[in-house]
PDB file of C-alpha atoms in Angstrom:
ATOM      1  CA  MET S   1     -24.677   8.726  -4.706  1.00 43.00           C
ATOM      2  CA  SER S   2     -25.495   5.212  -5.799  1.00 39.00           C
ATOM      3  CA  THR S   3     -23.326   2.170  -6.266  1.00 42.00           C
ATOM      4  CA  CYS S   4     -23.991  -0.585  -8.747  1.00 43.00           C
ATOM      5  CA  ARG S   5     -23.133  -4.186  -8.028  1.00 46.00           C
ATOM      6  CA  GLY S   6     -22.519  -6.308 -11.082  1.00 42.00           C
ATOM      7  CA  LEU S   7     -23.372  -9.890 -11.941  1.00 42.00           C
ATOM      8  CA  TYR S   8     -20.053 -11.171 -10.608  1.00 42.00           C
ATOM      9  CA  ASP S   9     -20.602  -9.716  -7.153  1.00 47.00           C
ATOM     10  CA  PRO S  10     -20.664 -12.684  -4.713  1.00 44.00           C
ATOM     11  CA  PHE S  11     -22.609 -10.710  -2.120  1.00 46.00           C
ATOM     12  CA  ILE S  12     -25.886 -10.326  -4.011  1.00 45.00           C
ATOM     13  CA  ASP S  13     -28.486 -12.750  -5.300  1.00 45.00           C
ATOM     14  CA  PRO S  14     -27.535 -13.659  -8.910  1.00 44.00           C
ATOM     15  CA  ILE S  15     -31.246 -13.876  -9.833  1.00 44.00           C
ATOM     16  CA  ARG S  16     -31.774 -10.212  -9.000  1.00 45.00           C
ATOM     17  CA  GLY S  17     -28.961  -9.159 -11.342  1.00 43.00           C
ATOM     18  CA  ILE S  18     -27.809  -5.572 -11.100  1.00 39.00           C
ATOM     19  CA  GLU S  19     -28.877  -3.869  -7.907  1.00 42.00           C
ATOM     20  CA  SER S  20     -28.835  -0.119  -7.247  1.00 41.00           C
ATOM     21  CA  ILE S  21     -28.253   1.131  -3.723  1.00 41.00           C
ATOM     22  CA  ASP S  22     -28.790   4.710  -2.624  1.00 46.00           C
ATOM     23  CA  ASP S  23     -25.824   6.055  -0.659  1.00 44.00           C
ATOM     24  CA  SER S  24     -26.708   9.741  -0.917  1.00 43.00           C
ATOM     25  CA  GLY S  25     -25.857  10.432   2.711  1.00 41.00           C
ATOM     26  CA  ALA S  26     -22.567   8.559   2.701  1.00 41.00           C
ATOM     27  CA  MET S  27     -19.054   9.482   1.685  1.00 39.00           C
ATOM     28  CA  GLU S  28     -17.764   8.703  -1.759  1.00 41.00           C
ATOM     29  CA  LEU S  29     -16.644   5.084  -1.908  1.00 41.00           C
ATOM     30  CA  THR S  30     -12.941   4.363  -2.118  1.00 46.00           C
ATOM     31  CA  GLN S  31     -13.363   0.838  -3.440  1.00 56.00           C
ATOM     32  CA  CYS S  32     -14.744  -0.359  -6.738  1.00 49.00           C
ATOM     33  CA  SER S  33     -17.013  -3.367  -6.969  1.00 53.00           C
ATOM     34  CA  LEU S  34     -15.309  -6.758  -7.018  1.00 54.00           C
ATOM     35  CA  SER S  35     -17.400  -7.541 -10.091  1.00 54.00           C
ATOM     36  CA  GLN S  36     -15.049  -5.310 -12.101  1.00 55.00           C
ATOM     37  CA  LEU S  37     -12.092  -7.658 -11.651  1.00 55.00           C
ATOM     38  CA  PRO S  38     -12.799  -9.815 -14.745  1.00 54.00           C
ATOM     39  CA  ASP S  39     -13.030  -6.687 -16.922  1.00 58.00           C
ATOM     40  CA  LEU S  40      -9.810  -5.257 -15.484  1.00 56.00           C
ATOM     41  CA  VAL S  41      -8.019  -8.556 -16.089  1.00 55.00           C
ATOM     42  CA  GLY S  42      -9.063  -8.364 -19.729  1.00 56.00           C
ATOM     43  CA  VAL S  43      -7.775  -4.819 -19.970  1.00 54.00           C
ATOM     44  CA  THR S  44      -4.343  -5.751 -18.611  1.00 52.00           C
ATOM     45  CA  GLU S  45      -4.064  -8.678 -21.017  1.00 52.00           C
ATOM     46  CA  GLN S  46      -4.806  -6.421 -24.008  1.00 54.00           C
ATOM     47  CA  LEU S  47      -2.036  -3.938 -23.181  1.00 51.00           C
ATOM     48  CA  GLU S  48       0.778  -4.029 -25.716  1.00 46.00           C
ATOM     49  CA  SER S  49       3.513  -3.057 -23.229  1.00 47.00           C
ATOM     50  CA  ASP S  50       4.220  -4.031 -19.627  1.00 44.00           C
ATOM     51  CA  GLU S  51       3.589  -0.500 -18.391  1.00 52.00           C
ATOM     52  CA  LEU S  52       0.153   0.313 -17.011  1.00 58.00           C
ATOM     53  CA  ASN S  53      -1.208   3.820 -17.220  1.00 68.00           C
ATOM     54  CA  THR S  54      -1.850   5.820 -14.086  1.00 71.00           C
ATOM     55  CA  LEU S  55      -5.635   5.531 -14.285  1.00 71.00           C
ATOM     56  CA  VAL S  56      -5.608   1.733 -14.409  1.00 73.00           C
ATOM     57  CA  VAL S  57      -3.090   1.479 -11.565  1.00 75.00           C
ATOM     58  CA  SER S  58      -4.994   3.873  -9.292  1.00 76.00           C
ATOM     59  CA  THR S  59      -8.298   2.102  -9.996  1.00 77.00           C
ATOM     60  CA  VAL S  60      -6.822  -1.327  -9.344  1.00 78.00           C
ATOM     61  CA  ARG S  61      -5.106  -0.160  -6.152  1.00 81.00           C
ATOM     62  CA  GLU S  62      -8.401   1.141  -4.772  1.00 81.00           C
ATOM     63  CA  LEU S  63     -10.063  -2.134  -5.721  1.00 82.00           C
ATOM     64  CA  LEU S  64      -7.476  -4.588  -4.430  1.00 85.00           C
ATOM     65  CA  CYS S  65      -6.138  -2.726  -1.379  1.00 89.00           C
ATOM     66  CA  CYS S  66      -7.428  -2.287   2.142  1.00 91.00           C
ATOM     67  CA  PRO S  67      -8.789   1.281   2.525  1.00 90.00           C
ATOM     68  CA  ILE S  68      -7.154   1.557   5.972  1.00 90.00           C
ATOM     69  CA  CYS S  69      -3.600   0.218   5.547  1.00 89.00           C
ATOM     70  CA  HIS S  70      -3.518   0.475   1.718  1.00 87.00           C
ATOM     71  CA  ARG S  71      -1.956  -2.968   1.329  1.00 88.00           C
ATOM     72  CA  PRO S  72      -3.273  -5.700  -1.015  1.00 89.00           C
ATOM     73  CA  LEU S  73      -6.096  -7.783   0.446  1.00 91.00           C
ATOM     74  CA  VAL S  74      -4.096 -10.995   0.734  1.00 89.00           C
ATOM     75  CA  HIS S  75      -3.805 -11.168   4.531  1.00 86.00           C
ATOM     76  CA  ASP S  76      -7.057 -12.490   6.003  1.00 92.00           C
ATOM     77  CA  PRO S  77      -9.511 -10.195   4.150  1.00 93.00           C
ATOM     78  CA  ALA S  78     -12.925  -9.591   5.669  1.00 94.00           C
ATOM     79  CA  VAL S  79     -16.108  -7.974   4.392  1.00 93.00           C
ATOM     80  CA  VAL S  80     -18.621  -5.871   6.316  1.00 92.00           C
ATOM     81  CA  ASP S  81     -21.845  -7.670   5.420  1.00 91.00           C
ATOM     82  CA  THR S  82     -23.978  -4.542   5.886  1.00 90.00           C
ATOM     83  CA  CYS S  83     -22.267  -2.630   3.059  1.00 90.00           C
ATOM     84  CA  GLY S  84     -19.907  -5.055   1.291  1.00 89.00           C
ATOM     85  CA  HIS S  85     -16.655  -3.122   1.754  1.00 92.00           C
ATOM     86  CA  ALA S  86     -13.531  -5.251   2.174  1.00 92.00           C
ATOM     87  CA  PHE S  87     -10.650  -4.692   4.596  1.00 93.00           C
ATOM     88  CA  CYS S  88      -7.851  -6.593   6.273  1.00 93.00           C
ATOM     89  CA  TYR S  89      -9.550  -8.314   9.200  1.00 94.00           C
ATOM     90  CA  ASN S  90      -7.166  -6.867  11.782  1.00 92.00           C
ATOM     91  CA  CYS S  91      -7.558  -3.334  10.394  1.00 92.00           C
ATOM     92  CA  ILE S  92     -11.356  -3.245  10.418  1.00 92.00           C
ATOM     93  CA  ASN S  93     -11.609  -5.203  13.676  1.00 91.00           C
ATOM     94  CA  LEU S  94      -9.481  -2.637  15.520  1.00 90.00           C
ATOM     95  CA  GLY S  95     -11.163   0.201  13.651  1.00 89.00           C
ATOM     96  CA  ILE S  96     -14.617  -0.856  14.789  1.00 89.00           C
ATOM     97  CA  GLU S  97     -13.525  -1.437  18.376  1.00 86.00           C
ATOM     98  CA  ASN S  98     -11.280   1.607  18.922  1.00 87.00           C
ATOM     99  CA  GLY S  99     -12.766   3.966  16.381  1.00 84.00           C
ATOM    100  CA  CYS S 100     -11.460   4.854  12.937  1.00 81.00           C
ATOM    101  CA  VAL S 101     -11.164   8.112  11.020  1.00 81.00           C
ATOM    102  CA  PRO S 102     -13.338   8.122   7.862  1.00 84.00           C
ATOM    103  CA  VAL S 103     -11.355   7.166   4.773  1.00 81.00           C
ATOM    104  CA  ALA S 104     -11.116   9.749   2.007  1.00 65.00           C
ATOM    105  CA  SER S 105     -11.132   8.624  -1.601  1.00 51.00           C
ATOM    106  CA  THR S 106      -8.496   9.617  -4.145  1.00 44.00           C
ATOM    107  CA  VAL S 107     -10.887  12.140  -5.675  1.00 42.00           C
ATOM    108  CA  GLN S 108     -11.552  13.743  -2.295  1.00 45.00           C
ATOM    109  CA  VAL S 109      -7.826  14.036  -1.566  1.00 45.00           C
ATOM    110  CA  GLU S 110      -7.238  15.742  -4.917  1.00 46.00           C
ATOM    111  CA  ASP S 111     -10.125  18.143  -4.250  1.00 48.00           C
ATOM    112  CA  LYS S 112      -8.636  19.090  -0.869  1.00 49.00           C
ATOM    113  CA  GLU S 113      -5.258  19.733  -2.486  1.00 49.00           C
ATOM    114  CA  ASP S 114      -6.907  21.965  -5.097  1.00 52.00           C
ATOM    115  CA  GLU S 115      -8.722  23.883  -2.362  1.00 56.00           C
ATOM    116  CA  GLY S 116      -5.447  24.358  -0.490  1.00 53.00           C
ATOM    117  CA  ARG S 117      -3.751  25.756  -3.584  1.00 54.00           C
ATOM    118  CA  LYS S 118      -6.665  28.131  -4.196  1.00 56.00           C
ATOM    119  CA  GLU S 119      -6.494  29.390  -0.614  1.00 55.00           C
ATOM    120  CA  LYS S 120      -2.770  30.091  -0.980  1.00 54.00           C
ATOM    121  CA  ASN S 121      -3.387  32.039  -4.182  1.00 57.00           C
ATOM    122  CA  GLU S 122      -6.132  34.060  -2.523  1.00 56.00           C
ATOM    123  CA  LEU S 123      -3.898  34.886   0.434  1.00 55.00           C
ATOM    124  CA  SER S 124      -1.121  36.060  -1.874  1.00 56.00           C
ATOM    125  CA  VAL S 125      -3.350  38.760  -3.403  1.00 52.00           C
ATOM    126  CA  VAL S 126      -4.715  40.076  -0.115  1.00 51.00           C
ATOM    127  CA  SER S 127      -4.179  43.809   0.311  1.00 51.00           C
ATOM    128  CA  GLU S 128      -1.742  45.223   2.868  1.00 51.00           C
ATOM    129  CA  LYS S 129      -4.606  46.504   4.968  1.00 50.00           C
ATOM    130  CA  ASP S 130      -6.264  43.114   5.221  1.00 54.00           C
ATOM    131  CA  HIS S 131      -2.895  41.566   5.894  1.00 51.00           C
ATOM    132  CA  HIS S 132      -2.420  43.654   9.036  1.00 52.00           C
ATOM    133  CA  THR S 133      -5.797  42.585  10.366  1.00 53.00           C
ATOM    134  CA  CYS S 134      -4.553  38.999  10.461  1.00 52.00           C
ATOM    135  CA  LEU S 135      -1.728  39.920  12.820  1.00 49.00           C
ATOM    136  CA  SER S 136      -1.985  39.366  16.551  1.00 48.00           C
ATOM    137  CA  ARG S 137      -1.046  41.855  19.235  1.00 48.00           C
ATOM    138  CA  HIS S 138       2.539  40.601  19.205  1.00 49.00           C
ATOM    139  CA  GLY S 139       2.855  41.095  15.467  1.00 51.00           C
ATOM    140  CA  ARG S 140       2.613  37.377  14.648  1.00 54.00           C
ATOM    141  CA  LYS S 141       0.168  35.660  12.404  1.00 52.00           C
ATOM    142  CA  GLN S 142      -2.497  33.761  14.228  1.00 53.00           C
ATOM    143  CA  PRO S 143      -2.372  30.072  13.290  1.00 54.00           C
ATOM    144  CA  ARG S 144      -5.339  28.781  11.351  1.00 56.00           C
ATOM    145  CA  ARG S 145      -7.368  26.106  13.038  1.00 55.00           C
ATOM    146  CA  ARG S 146      -7.551  22.838  11.179  1.00 54.00           C
ATOM    147  CA  THR S 147     -10.686  20.794  11.367  1.00 54.00           C
ATOM    148  CA  ARG S 148      -9.966  17.388  12.867  1.00 59.00           C
ATOM    149  CA  GLN S 149     -12.045  14.389  11.962  1.00 63.00           C
ATOM    150  CA  ARG S 150     -13.135  12.479  15.020  1.00 70.00           C
ATOM    151  CA  ARG S 151     -12.871   8.736  15.229  1.00 73.00           C
ATOM    152  CA  ARG S 152     -16.084   6.830  14.726  1.00 74.00           C
ATOM    153  CA  LYS S 153     -16.809   3.552  16.496  1.00 79.00           C
ATOM    154  CA  PHE S 154     -19.018   0.805  15.103  1.00 85.00           C
ATOM    155  CA  THR S 155     -18.958   2.480  11.686  1.00 89.00           C
ATOM    156  CA  CYS S 156     -17.586   1.495   8.288  1.00 91.00           C
ATOM    157  CA  PRO S 157     -14.840   4.047   7.579  1.00 90.00           C
ATOM    158  CA  VAL S 158     -15.669   4.063   3.863  1.00 90.00           C
ATOM    159  CA  CYS S 159     -19.425   4.652   3.729  1.00 89.00           C
ATOM    160  CA  LEU S 160     -20.033   5.561   7.412  1.00 88.00           C
ATOM    161  CA  GLY S 161     -22.692   2.875   7.612  1.00 89.00           C
ATOM    162  CA  PRO S 162     -23.255   0.776  10.746  1.00 90.00           C
ATOM    163  CA  ALA S 163     -20.667  -1.948  11.330  1.00 90.00           C
ATOM    164  CA  HIS S 164     -20.073  -4.254  14.287  1.00 90.00           C
ATOM    165  CA  LYS S 165     -17.751  -7.157  14.898  1.00 90.00           C
ATOM    166  CA  TRP S 166     -20.507  -9.660  14.220  1.00 92.00           C
ATOM    167  CA  ASN S 167     -20.904  -8.071  10.771  1.00 91.00           C
ATOM    168  CA  LEU S 168     -17.358  -9.062   9.754  1.00 93.00           C
ATOM    169  CA  VAL S 169     -17.183 -12.050   7.424  1.00 93.00           C
ATOM    170  CA  ARG S 170     -13.838 -13.566   6.437  1.00 93.00           C
ATOM    171  CA  VAL S 171     -13.822 -14.190   2.680  1.00 91.00           C
ATOM    172  CA  ARG S 172     -10.992 -16.404   1.421  1.00 89.00           C
ATOM    173  CA  PHE S 173     -12.299 -15.910  -2.112  1.00 89.00           C
ATOM    174  CA  ILE S 174     -11.035 -12.307  -2.101  1.00 89.00           C
ATOM    175  CA  GLN S 175      -7.547 -13.407  -1.065  1.00 89.00           C
ATOM    176  CA  ASP S 176      -7.388 -15.986  -3.860  1.00 89.00           C
ATOM    177  CA  LEU S 177      -8.779 -13.497  -6.360  1.00 86.00           C
ATOM    178  CA  VAL S 178      -6.293 -10.764  -5.457  1.00 87.00           C
ATOM    179  CA  THR S 179      -3.375 -13.202  -5.456  1.00 87.00           C
ATOM    180  CA  ASP S 180      -4.363 -14.472  -8.888  1.00 85.00           C
ATOM    181  CA  PHE S 181      -4.792 -10.933 -10.182  1.00 82.00           C
ATOM    182  CA  LEU S 182      -1.374  -9.883  -8.869  1.00 82.00           C
ATOM    183  CA  SER S 183       0.221 -12.839 -10.646  1.00 83.00           C
ATOM    184  CA  HIS S 184       0.267 -10.651 -13.766  1.00 80.00           C
ATOM    185  CA  ALA S 185       3.840  -9.411 -14.029  1.00 78.00           C
ATOM    186  CA  ALA S 186       2.912  -5.932 -15.267  1.00 73.00           C
ATOM    187  CA  LEU S 187       0.404  -5.361 -12.478  1.00 74.00           C
ATOM    188  CA  ALA S 188       2.715  -6.662  -9.748  1.00 76.00           C
ATOM    189  CA  GLU S 189       5.492  -4.399 -11.012  1.00 74.00           C
ATOM    190  CA  ALA S 190       3.137  -1.408 -11.073  1.00 68.00           C
ATOM    191  CA  PHE S 191       2.108  -2.081  -7.471  1.00 70.00           C
ATOM    192  CA  SER S 192       5.698  -2.419  -6.268  1.00 68.00           C
ATOM    193  CA  THR S 193       6.871   0.808  -7.931  1.00 55.00           C
ATOM    194  CA  ALA S 194       3.814   3.069  -7.595  1.00 50.00           C
ATOM    195  CA  GLU S 195       4.521   6.076  -5.365  1.00 45.00           C
ATOM    196  CA  GLY S 196       7.744   4.464  -4.155  1.00 45.00           C
ATOM    197  CA  GLU S 197       5.815   1.953  -2.076  1.00 47.00           C
ATOM    198  CA  ASN S 198       6.349  -1.755  -1.765  1.00 45.00           C
ATOM    199  CA  ASP S 199       2.841  -3.026  -1.147  1.00 52.00           C
ATOM    200  CA  VAL S 200       2.987  -6.314  -3.035  1.00 53.00           C
ATOM    201  CA  PRO S 201       3.756  -9.192  -0.651  1.00 54.00           C
ATOM    202  CA  SER S 202       7.059 -10.940  -1.250  1.00 50.00           C
ATOM    203  CA  GLU S 203       5.373 -14.285  -1.819  1.00 48.00           C
ATOM    204  CA  VAL S 204       3.294 -12.822  -4.651  1.00 47.00           C
ATOM    205  CA  ARG S 205       6.353 -11.250  -6.285  1.00 46.00           C
ATOM    206  CA  THR S 206       8.244 -14.523  -5.953  1.00 43.00           C
ATOM    207  CA  GLU S 207       5.446 -16.445  -7.630  1.00 46.00           C
ATOM    208  CA  THR S 208       5.340 -13.891 -10.448  1.00 39.00           C
ATOM    209  CA  ILE S 209       9.098 -13.909 -11.051  1.00 39.00           C
ATOM    210  CA  CYS S 210       9.547 -17.657 -10.735  1.00 45.00           C
ATOM    211  CA  GLY S 211       6.394 -18.608 -12.620  1.00 48.00           C
ATOM    212  CA  ASP S 212       8.152 -19.031 -15.963  1.00 48.00           C
ATOM    213  CA  LYS S 213      11.008 -21.007 -14.379  1.00 53.00           C
ATOM    214  CA  LYS S 214       8.575 -23.449 -12.774  1.00 56.00           C
ATOM    215  CA  THR S 215       6.804 -23.939 -16.100  1.00 54.00           C
ATOM    216  CA  LEU S 216      10.098 -24.692 -17.856  1.00 53.00           C
ATOM    217  CA  ARG S 217      11.081 -27.192 -15.161  1.00 63.00           C
ATOM    218  CA  ARG S 218       7.787 -29.031 -15.523  1.00 63.00           C
ATOM    219  CA  LYS S 219       8.237 -29.220 -19.298  1.00 57.00           C
ATOM    220  CA  GLU S 220      11.787 -30.547 -18.848  1.00 62.00           C
ATOM    221  CA  LYS S 221      10.559 -33.265 -16.465  1.00 64.00           C
ATOM    222  CA  ILE S 222       7.826 -34.303 -18.911  1.00 61.00           C
ATOM    223  CA  ALA S 223      10.354 -34.398 -21.762  1.00 58.00           C
ATOM    224  CA  LYS S 224      12.743 -36.576 -19.717  1.00 58.00           C
ATOM    225  CA  LYS S 225       9.936 -39.046 -18.953  1.00 58.00           C
ATOM    226  CA  HIS S 226       9.119 -39.364 -22.652  1.00 52.00           C
ATOM    227  CA  VAL S 227      12.810 -39.952 -23.463  1.00 49.00           C
ATOM    228  CA  GLU S 228      13.094 -42.687 -20.825  1.00 57.00           C
ATOM    229  CA  LEU S 229      10.016 -44.417 -22.222  1.00 53.00           C
TER     230      LEU S 229
END
């Protein structure tokens, strides 16, 4: 497959514009491009209600969250300079050193669930004769072997490209960008309630809840100064 990096992507030369990269031998990416953040911000501002639809929430979660721990990238985010994927620094640092299981995207997880349901349906219509062939000598069903993914060292768990510790670059810009994006009340609420998880850091939620109160206090102070004058 190929990924497209937009004009807002800080990791490409702005003169070259849109760049196409061939990732045909890699896994499907779990993260969107950071260049999509301005467009997503515009989408959230145009919503009439405070409730975000499932598609927007899932897309934003894949964009703003670490693919390994699935928490927002507000705690020391780092980028693998060979491929541009962002992680929490501690997550990717340990993953590169100790090995990390490849990360499956949301689409891949849904496909596996569909395959599992199809297999169950196929087993339910198996004839009695075929059913007996699956029994062991003791009359018990033989357990099916599950394929286990092995851990890969010195590899990006998203695209399976080469990654070493010297390829990790801490990017404070991502932390500021994610924090600013999560300052939207609707988005912060969607993150805190999605799938029963509580992924939004407490400091971000506090800033979102108390934002209006701080603004009112500032206006009151300005008004008092004008009255005194």
